[in-house]
Short mmCIF file of C-alpha atoms in Angstrom, two decimals:
data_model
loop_
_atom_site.label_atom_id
_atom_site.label_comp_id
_atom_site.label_asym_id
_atom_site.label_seq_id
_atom_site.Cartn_x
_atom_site.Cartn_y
_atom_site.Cartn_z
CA UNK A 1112 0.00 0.00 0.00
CA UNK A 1113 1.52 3.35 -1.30
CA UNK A 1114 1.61 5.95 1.46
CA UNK A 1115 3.11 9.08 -0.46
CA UNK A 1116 3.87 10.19 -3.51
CA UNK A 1117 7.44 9.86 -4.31
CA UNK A 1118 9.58 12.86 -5.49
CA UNK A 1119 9.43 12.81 -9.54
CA UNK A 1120 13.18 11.90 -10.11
CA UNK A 1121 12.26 8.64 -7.98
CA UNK A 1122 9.32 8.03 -10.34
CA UNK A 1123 10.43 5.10 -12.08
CA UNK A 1124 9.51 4.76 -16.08
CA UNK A 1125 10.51 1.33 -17.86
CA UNK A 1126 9.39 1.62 -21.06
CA UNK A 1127 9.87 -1.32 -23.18
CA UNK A 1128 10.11 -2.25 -27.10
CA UNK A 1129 11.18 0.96 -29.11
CA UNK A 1130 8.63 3.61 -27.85
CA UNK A 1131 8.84 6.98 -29.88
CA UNK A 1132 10.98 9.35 -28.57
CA UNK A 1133 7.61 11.90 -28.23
CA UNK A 1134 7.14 9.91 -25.26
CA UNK A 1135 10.25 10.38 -23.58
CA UNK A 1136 9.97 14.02 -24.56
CA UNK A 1137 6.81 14.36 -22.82
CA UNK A 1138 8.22 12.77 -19.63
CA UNK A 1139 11.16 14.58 -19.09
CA UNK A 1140 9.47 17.63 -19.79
CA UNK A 1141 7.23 17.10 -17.09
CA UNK A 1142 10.39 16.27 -14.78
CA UNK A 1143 10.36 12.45 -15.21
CA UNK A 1144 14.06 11.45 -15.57
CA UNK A 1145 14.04 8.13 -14.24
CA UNK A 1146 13.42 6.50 -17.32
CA UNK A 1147 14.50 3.13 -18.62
CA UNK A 1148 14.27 2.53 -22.59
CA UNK A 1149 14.56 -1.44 -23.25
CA UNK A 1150 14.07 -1.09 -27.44
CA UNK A 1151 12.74 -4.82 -27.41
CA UNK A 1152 9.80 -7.23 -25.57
CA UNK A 1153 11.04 -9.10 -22.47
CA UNK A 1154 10.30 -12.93 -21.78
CA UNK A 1155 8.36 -13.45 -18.78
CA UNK A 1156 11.21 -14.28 -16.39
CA UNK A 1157 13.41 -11.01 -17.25
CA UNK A 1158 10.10 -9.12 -17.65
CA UNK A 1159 9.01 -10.08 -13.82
CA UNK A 1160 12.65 -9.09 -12.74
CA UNK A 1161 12.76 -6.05 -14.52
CA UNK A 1162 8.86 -4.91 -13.26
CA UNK A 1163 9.20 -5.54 -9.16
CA UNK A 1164 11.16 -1.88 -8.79
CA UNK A 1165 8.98 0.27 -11.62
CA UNK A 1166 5.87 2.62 -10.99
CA UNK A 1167 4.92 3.14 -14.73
CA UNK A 1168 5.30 0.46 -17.78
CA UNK A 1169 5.11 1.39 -21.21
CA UNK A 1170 4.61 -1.24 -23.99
CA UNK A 1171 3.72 -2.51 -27.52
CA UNK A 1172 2.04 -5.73 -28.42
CA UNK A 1173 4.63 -8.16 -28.06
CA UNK A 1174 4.96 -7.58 -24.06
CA UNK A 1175 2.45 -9.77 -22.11
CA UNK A 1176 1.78 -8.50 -18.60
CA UNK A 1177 -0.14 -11.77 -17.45
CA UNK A 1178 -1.30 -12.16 -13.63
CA UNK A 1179 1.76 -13.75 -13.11
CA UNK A 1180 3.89 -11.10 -14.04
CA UNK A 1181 1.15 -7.83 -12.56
CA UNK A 1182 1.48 -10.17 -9.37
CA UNK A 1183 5.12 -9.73 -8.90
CA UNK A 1184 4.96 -5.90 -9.81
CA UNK A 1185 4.40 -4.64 -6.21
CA UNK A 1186 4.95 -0.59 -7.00
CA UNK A 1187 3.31 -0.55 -10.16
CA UNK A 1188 0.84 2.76 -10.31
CA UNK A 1189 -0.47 2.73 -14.59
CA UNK A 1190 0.34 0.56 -17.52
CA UNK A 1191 0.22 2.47 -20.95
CA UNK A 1192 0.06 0.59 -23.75
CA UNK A 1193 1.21 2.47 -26.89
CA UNK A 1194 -1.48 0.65 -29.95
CA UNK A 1195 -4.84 0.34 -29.90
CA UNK A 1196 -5.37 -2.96 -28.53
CA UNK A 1197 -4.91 -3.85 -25.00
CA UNK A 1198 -5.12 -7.52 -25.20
CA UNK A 1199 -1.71 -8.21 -23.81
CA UNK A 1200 -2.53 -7.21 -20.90
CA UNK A 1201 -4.56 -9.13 -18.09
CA UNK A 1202 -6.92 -6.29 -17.79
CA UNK A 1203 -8.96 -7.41 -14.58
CA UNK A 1204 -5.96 -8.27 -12.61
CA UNK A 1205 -4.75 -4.97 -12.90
CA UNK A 1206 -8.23 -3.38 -12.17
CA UNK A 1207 -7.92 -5.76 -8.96
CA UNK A 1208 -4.23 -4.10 -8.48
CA UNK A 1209 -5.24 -0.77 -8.49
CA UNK A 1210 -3.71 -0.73 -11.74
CA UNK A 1211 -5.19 1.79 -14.57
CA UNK A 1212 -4.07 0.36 -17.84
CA UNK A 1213 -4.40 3.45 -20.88
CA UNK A 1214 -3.94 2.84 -24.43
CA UNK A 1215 -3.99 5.31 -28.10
CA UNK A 1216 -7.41 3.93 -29.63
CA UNK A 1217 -7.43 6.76 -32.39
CA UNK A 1218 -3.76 7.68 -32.70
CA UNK A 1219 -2.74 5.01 -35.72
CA UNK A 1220 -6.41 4.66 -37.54
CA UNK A 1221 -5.32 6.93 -40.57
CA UNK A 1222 -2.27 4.87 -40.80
CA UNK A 1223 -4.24 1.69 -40.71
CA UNK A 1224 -6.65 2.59 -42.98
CA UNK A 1225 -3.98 3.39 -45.41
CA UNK A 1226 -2.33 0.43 -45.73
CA UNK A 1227 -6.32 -1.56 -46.07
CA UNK A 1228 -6.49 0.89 -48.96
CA UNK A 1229 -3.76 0.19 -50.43
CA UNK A 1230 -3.82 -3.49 -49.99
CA UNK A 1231 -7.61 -3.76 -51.36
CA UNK A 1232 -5.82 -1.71 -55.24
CA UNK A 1233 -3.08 -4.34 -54.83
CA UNK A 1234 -5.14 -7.39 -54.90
CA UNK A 1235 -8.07 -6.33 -56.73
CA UNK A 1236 -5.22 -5.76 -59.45
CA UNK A 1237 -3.45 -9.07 -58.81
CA UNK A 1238 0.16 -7.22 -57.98
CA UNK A 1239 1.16 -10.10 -55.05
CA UNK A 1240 1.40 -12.64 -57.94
CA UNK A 1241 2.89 -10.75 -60.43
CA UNK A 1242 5.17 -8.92 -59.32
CA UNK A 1243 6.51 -12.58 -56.93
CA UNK A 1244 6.91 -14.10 -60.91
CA UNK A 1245 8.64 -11.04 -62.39
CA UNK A 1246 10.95 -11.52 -59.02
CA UNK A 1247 11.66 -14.89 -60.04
CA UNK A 1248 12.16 -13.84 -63.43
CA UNK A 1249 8.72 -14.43 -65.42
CA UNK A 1250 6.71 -11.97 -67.27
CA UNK A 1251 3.51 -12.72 -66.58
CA UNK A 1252 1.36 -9.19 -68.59
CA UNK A 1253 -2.33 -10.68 -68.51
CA UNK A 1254 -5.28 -8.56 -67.49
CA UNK A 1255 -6.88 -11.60 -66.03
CA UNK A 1256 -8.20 -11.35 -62.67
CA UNK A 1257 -7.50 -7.98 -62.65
CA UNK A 1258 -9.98 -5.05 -61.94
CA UNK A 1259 -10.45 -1.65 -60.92
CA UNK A 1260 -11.69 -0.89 -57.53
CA UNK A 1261 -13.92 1.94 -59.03
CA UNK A 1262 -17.92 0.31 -58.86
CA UNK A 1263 -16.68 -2.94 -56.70
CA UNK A 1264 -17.89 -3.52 -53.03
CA UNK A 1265 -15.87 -3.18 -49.88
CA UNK A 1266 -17.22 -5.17 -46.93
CA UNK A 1267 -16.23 -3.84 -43.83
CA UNK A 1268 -16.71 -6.20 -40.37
CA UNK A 1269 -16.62 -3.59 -37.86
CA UNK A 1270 -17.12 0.09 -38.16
CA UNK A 1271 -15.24 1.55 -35.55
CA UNK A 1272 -13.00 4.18 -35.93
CA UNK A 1273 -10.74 2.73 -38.39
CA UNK A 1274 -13.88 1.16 -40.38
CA UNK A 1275 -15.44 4.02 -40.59
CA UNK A 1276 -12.50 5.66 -41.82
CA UNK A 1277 -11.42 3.28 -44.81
CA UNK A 1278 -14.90 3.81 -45.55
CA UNK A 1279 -14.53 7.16 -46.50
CA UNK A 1280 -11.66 6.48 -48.33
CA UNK A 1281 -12.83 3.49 -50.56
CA UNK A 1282 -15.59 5.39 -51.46
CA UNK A 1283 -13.44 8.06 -52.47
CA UNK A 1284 -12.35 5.86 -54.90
CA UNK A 1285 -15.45 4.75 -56.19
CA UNK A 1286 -16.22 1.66 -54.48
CA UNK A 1287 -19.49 1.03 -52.71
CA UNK A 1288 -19.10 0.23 -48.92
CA UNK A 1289 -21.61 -2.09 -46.66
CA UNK A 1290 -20.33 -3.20 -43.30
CA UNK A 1291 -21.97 -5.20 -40.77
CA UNK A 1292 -21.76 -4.54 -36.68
CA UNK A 1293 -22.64 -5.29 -33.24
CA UNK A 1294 -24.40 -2.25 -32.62
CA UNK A 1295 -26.38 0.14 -35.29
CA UNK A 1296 -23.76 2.95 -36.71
CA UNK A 1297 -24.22 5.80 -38.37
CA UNK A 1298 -23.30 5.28 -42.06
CA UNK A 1299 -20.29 7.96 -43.58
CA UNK A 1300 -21.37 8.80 -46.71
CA UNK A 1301 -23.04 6.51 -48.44
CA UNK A 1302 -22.00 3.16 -46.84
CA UNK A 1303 -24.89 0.80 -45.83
CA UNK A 1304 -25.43 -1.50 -43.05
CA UNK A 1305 -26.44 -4.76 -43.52
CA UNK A 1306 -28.30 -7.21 -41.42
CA UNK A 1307 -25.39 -9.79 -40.61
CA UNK A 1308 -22.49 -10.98 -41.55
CA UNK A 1309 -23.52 -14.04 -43.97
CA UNK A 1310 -25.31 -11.00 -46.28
CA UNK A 1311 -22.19 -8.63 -46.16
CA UNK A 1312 -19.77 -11.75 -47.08
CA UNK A 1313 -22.12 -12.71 -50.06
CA UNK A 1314 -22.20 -9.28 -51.79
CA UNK A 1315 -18.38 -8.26 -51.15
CA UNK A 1316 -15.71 -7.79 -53.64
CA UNK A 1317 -13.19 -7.59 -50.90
CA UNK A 1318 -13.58 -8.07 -47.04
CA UNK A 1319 -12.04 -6.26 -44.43
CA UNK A 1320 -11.94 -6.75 -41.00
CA UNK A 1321 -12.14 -4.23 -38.12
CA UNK A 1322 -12.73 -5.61 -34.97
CA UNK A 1323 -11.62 -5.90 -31.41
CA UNK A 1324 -10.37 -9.52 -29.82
CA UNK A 1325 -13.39 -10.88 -28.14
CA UNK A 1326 -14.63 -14.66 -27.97
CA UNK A 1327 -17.44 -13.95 -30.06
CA UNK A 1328 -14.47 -12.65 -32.87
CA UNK A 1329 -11.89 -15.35 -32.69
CA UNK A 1330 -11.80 -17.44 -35.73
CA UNK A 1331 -14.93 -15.46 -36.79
CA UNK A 1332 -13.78 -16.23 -40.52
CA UNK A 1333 -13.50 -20.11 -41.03
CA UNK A 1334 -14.41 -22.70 -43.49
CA UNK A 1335 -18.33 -21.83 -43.35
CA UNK A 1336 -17.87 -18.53 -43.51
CA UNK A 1337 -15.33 -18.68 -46.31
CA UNK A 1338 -17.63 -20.59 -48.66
CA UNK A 1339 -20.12 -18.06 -48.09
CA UNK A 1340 -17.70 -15.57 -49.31
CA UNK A 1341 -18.23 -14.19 -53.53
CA UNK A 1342 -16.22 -16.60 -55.83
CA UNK A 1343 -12.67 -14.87 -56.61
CA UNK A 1344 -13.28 -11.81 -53.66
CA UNK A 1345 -10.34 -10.89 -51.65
CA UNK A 1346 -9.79 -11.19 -47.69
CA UNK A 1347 -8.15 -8.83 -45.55
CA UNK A 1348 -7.30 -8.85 -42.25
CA UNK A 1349 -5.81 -5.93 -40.29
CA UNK A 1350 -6.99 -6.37 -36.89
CA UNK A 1351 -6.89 -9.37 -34.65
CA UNK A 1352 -4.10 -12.40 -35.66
CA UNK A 1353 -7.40 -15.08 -34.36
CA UNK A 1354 -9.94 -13.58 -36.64
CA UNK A 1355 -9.23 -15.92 -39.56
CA UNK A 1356 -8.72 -19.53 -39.18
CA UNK A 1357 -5.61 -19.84 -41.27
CA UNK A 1358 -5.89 -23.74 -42.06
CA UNK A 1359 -9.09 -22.98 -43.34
CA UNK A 1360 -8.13 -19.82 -45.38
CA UNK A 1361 -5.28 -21.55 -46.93
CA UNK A 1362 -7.71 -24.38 -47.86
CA UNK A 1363 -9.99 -21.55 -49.70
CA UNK A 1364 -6.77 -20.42 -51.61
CA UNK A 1365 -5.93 -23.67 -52.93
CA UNK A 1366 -9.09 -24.02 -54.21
CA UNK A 1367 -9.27 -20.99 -55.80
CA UNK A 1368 -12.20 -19.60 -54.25
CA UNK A 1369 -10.57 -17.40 -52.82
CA UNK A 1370 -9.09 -14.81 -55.27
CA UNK A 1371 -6.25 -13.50 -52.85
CA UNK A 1372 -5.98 -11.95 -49.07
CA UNK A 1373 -3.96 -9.71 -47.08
CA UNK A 1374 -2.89 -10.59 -43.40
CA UNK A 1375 -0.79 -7.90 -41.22
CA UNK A 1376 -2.12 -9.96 -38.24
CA UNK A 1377 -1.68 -13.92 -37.51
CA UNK A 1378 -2.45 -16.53 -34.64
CA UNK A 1379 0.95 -16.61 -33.48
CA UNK A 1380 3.55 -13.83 -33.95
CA UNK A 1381 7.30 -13.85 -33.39
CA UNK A 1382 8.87 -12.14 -30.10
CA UNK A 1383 11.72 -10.69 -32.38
CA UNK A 1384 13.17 -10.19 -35.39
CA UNK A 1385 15.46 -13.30 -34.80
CA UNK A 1386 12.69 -15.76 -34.88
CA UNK A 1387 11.10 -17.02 -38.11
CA UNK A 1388 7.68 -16.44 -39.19
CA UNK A 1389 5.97 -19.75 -39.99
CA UNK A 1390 2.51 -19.59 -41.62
CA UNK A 1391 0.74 -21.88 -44.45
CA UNK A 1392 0.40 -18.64 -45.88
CA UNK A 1393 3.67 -18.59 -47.12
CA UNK A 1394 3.00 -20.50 -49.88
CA UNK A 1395 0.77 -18.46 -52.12
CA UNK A 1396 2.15 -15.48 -54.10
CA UNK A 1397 -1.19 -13.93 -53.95
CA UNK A 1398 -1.23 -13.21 -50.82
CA UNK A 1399 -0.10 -10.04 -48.74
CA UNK A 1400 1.89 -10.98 -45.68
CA UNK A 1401 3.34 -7.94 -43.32
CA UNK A 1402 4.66 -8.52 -39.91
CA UNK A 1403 2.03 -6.41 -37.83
CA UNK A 1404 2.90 -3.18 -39.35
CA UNK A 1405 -0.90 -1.53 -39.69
CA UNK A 1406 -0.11 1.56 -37.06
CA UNK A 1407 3.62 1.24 -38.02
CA UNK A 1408 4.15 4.63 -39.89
CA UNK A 1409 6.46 7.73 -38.25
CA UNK A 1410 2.59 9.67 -37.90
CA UNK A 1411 1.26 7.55 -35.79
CA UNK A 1412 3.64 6.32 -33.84
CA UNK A 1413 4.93 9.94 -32.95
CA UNK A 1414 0.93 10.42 -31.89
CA UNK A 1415 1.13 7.70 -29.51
CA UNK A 1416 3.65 8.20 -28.01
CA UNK A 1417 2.33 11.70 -27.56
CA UNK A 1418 -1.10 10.57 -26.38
CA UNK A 1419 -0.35 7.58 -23.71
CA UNK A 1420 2.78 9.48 -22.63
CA UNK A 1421 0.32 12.76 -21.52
CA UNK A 1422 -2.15 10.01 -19.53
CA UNK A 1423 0.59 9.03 -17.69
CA UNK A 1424 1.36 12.73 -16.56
CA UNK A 1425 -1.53 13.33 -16.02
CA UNK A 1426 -2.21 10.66 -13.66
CA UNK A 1427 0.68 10.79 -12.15
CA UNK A 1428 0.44 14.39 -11.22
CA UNK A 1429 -3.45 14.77 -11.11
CA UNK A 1430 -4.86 11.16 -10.41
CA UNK A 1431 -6.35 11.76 -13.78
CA UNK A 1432 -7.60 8.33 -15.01
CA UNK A 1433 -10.03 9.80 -18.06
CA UNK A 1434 -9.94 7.40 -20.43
CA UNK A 1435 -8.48 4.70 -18.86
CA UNK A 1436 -9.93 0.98 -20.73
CA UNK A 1437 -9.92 -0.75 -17.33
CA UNK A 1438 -10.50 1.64 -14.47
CA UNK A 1439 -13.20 4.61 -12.88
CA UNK A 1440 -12.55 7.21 -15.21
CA UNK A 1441 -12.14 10.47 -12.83
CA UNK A 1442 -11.01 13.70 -13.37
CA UNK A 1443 -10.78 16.65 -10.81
CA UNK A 1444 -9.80 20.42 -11.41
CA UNK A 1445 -6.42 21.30 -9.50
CA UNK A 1446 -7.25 23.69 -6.57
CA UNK A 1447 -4.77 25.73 -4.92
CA UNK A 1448 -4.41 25.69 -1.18
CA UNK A 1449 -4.80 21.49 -1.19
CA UNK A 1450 -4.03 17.70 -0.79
CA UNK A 1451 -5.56 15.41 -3.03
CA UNK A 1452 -5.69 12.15 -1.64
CA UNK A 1453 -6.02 9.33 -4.11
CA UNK A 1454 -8.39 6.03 -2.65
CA UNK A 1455 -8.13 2.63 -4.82
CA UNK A 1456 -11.02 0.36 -2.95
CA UNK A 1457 -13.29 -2.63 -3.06
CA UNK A 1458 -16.03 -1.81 -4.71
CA UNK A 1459 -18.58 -2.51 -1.89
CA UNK A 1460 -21.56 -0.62 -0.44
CA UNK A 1461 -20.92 1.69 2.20
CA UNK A 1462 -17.10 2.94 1.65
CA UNK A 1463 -17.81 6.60 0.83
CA UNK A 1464 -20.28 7.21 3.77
CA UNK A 1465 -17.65 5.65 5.75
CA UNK A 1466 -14.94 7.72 4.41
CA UNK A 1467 -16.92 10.65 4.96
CA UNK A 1468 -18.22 10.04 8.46
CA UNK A 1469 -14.60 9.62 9.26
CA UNK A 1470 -13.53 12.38 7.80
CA UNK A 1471 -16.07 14.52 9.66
CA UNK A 1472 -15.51 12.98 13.17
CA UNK A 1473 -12.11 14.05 12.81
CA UNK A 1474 -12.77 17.60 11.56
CA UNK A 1475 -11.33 16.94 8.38
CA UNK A 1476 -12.46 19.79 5.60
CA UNK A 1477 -13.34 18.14 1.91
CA UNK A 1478 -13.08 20.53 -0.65
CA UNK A 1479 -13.63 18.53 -3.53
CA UNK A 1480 -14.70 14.65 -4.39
CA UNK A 1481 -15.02 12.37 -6.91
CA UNK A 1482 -15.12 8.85 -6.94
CA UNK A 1483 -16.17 6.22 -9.76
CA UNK A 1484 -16.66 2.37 -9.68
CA UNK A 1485 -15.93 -0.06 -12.53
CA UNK A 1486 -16.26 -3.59 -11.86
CA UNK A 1487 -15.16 -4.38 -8.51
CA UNK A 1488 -13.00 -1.76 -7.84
CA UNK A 1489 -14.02 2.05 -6.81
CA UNK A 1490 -11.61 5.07 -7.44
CA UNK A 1491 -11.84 7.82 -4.79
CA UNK A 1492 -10.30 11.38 -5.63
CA UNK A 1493 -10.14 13.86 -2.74
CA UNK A 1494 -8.86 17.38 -2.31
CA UNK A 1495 -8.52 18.42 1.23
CA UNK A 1496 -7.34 21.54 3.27
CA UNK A 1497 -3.34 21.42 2.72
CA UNK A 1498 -3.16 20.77 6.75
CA UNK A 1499 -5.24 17.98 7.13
CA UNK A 1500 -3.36 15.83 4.55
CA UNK A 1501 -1.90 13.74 7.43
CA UNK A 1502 -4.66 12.92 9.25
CA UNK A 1503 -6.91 11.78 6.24
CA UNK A 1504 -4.43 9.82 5.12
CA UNK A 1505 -4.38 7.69 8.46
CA UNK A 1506 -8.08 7.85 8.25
CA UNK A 1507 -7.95 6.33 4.09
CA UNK A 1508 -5.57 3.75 5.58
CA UNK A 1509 -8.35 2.33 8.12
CA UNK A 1510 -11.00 1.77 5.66
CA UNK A 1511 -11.01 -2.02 5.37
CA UNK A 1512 -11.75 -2.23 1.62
CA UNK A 1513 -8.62 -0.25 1.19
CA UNK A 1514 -6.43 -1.49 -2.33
CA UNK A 1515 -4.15 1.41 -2.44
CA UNK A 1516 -3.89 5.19 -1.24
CA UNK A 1517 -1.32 7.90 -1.56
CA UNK A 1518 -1.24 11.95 -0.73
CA UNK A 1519 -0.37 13.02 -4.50
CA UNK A 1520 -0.02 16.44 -3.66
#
């Protein structure tokens, strides 16, 4: 349990496989210099070493902070994962922890939408298998199975924010859009929702998918779904690796059914560089294979590391948790004159009326309050009169249900 706030130059920072260096600008100008930059992912026995003595953790994808490791990391304060997915991280431990866990969920959709773009020209076009035989010294000029995109249709699985975005973009160039969701979304443009996904795989030139890892996603696209799928369309996937049953796509390549695909994302991904990539996919020269690169671009990676860099200020120096995929989002104006008290509890009837009776039977003045609950965990922010830090501390302490709590400022 965290009693005060350390001094910022004791505020450890280990920030792990090649963050942008707009993060590290953003820390040190807010007068973080205890900083560790690791440029690669850590296995889980030098991760769990390297974790026990750090406050903050920045990461990619690759990094996996299981319970096992969150277990071990007994100062840890916020976890900041610089992508849009949070996956890799055990997301109800560290609510259990105390742990906030913030991510960039708009910082690299541009970027992602991009390369979809792109890739949807490139294989309505054939370029995968041509230019692999020119490579191999063939000359293979034939306008079969080769089309514009202008008057084909896109269809998008999941309009989110990067959905929505390619959207505009494909239509843009001439292609009509239909996408299927959970929920009912407002169209952009002229894009049209369709009733489910069987109706938006039968009427697509090329499908795209845009959706977050959740059971009802994984392996979403198999063998049933894959016959239901337009004779020669195309199959992209730029969002989670267990989306697509490989076996099955490979299967529907073989056969021709399948015209060609595009996978940035796959089952199983290599830790490094060093290891090798091993996929069925590997056979077909009409397919688009890149190693997880969709937010990869200089834009977007400089905005992330902006974004998740500024939550972590601002949490460490406000208790600001706005935004945060995992935790009470709270937010509360800085006051001159006070303490703010930050209270990580149980989430259990009764704690704030018991805060506050103890604060008032020891003549404790509140100025401000604010406290949120998500799941089982509650998230108390308190500004008090600057001489009465002490004692409500003691009194936060007491409260049974207590999971962490720390004067700020």
């Amino acid at each position: 349990m965290t009693d005060l706030s350390l001094s910022k130059d004791k505020i450890r920072f280990l920030m792990l496989e090649g963050l942008h260096d707009n993060a590290f600008k953003v820390l040190a100008d807010a007068g973080y210099t205890n900083v560790e930059n690791i440029k690669t992912a850590l296995d889980e026995a030098e991760l769990i070493e390297k974790i026990k003595d750090a406050h903050f953790i920045g990461i990619r994808s690759r990094t996996q902070l299981t319970r096992k490791v969150l277990e071990k990391a007994e100062k840890l304060v916020a976890i900041g994962c610089f992508c849009i997915g949070t996956n890799q991280v055990d997301l109800d431990c560290a609510r259990e922890l105390g742990i906030p866990v913030f991510n960039a969920p708009y910082s690299n959709t541009r970027s992602v939408a991009e390369l979809v773009m792109a890739e949807i020209i490139m294989l309505m076009r054939g370029i995968p298998e041509k230019n692999a035989v020119v490579h191999r010294g063939g000359w293979g000029k034939s306008a079969t199975n080769s089309y514009e995109v202008r008057g084909k249709t896109l269809g998008i699985v999941g309009y989110g924010s990067i959905g929505s975005q390619l959207s505009v973009l494909a239509e843009n160039m001439g292609m009509k859009v239909i996408y299927h969701d959970a929920v009912t979304k407002l169209p952009m443009g002229n894009a049209r929702q369709v009733a489910n996904l069987d109706e938006l795989l039968a009427n697509s030139d090329v499908v795209t998918l845009h959706v977050p890892d959740l059971p009802e996603t994984r392996e979403m696209i198999g063998k049933q779904q894959l016959a239901k799928m337009k004779a020669k369309s195309h199959l992209i996937n730029a969002a989670r690796g267990k989306c697509v049953v490989i076996d099955d796509l490979a299967d529907a390549l073989q056969s021709g059914h399948i015209l060609g695909a595009a996978l940035d994302v796959f089952p199983k991904e290599p830790k490094s560089a060093d290891e090798e990539f091993e996929s069925p996919l590997r056979a077909f020269d009409n397919v688009i294979l890149t190693p997880h690169i969709g937010g990869s671009t200089q834009e977007a990676q400089a905005n992330i590391g902006l974004e998740v860099a500024e939550k972590f200020v601002r949490y460490s120096d406000m208790g600001d948790t706005l935004s945060a995929v995992n935790f009470p989002n709270v937010t509360v104006p800085f006051k001159d004159g006070t303490h703010r008290l930050l209270h990580i509890h149980q989430n259990v009837p009764g704690v704030l009326s018991q805060i506050n009776l103890s604060f008032a039977n020891a003549g404790i003045n509140i100025l401000a309050q604010n406290m949120m609950t998500e799941g089982d965990v509650g998230y108390l922010v308190m500004d008090v009169d600057d001489g009465d830090s002490a004692k409500a501390l003691e009194r936060l302490k007491a409260v049974p249900e207590t999971i962490k709590v720390r004067v700020l400022f």
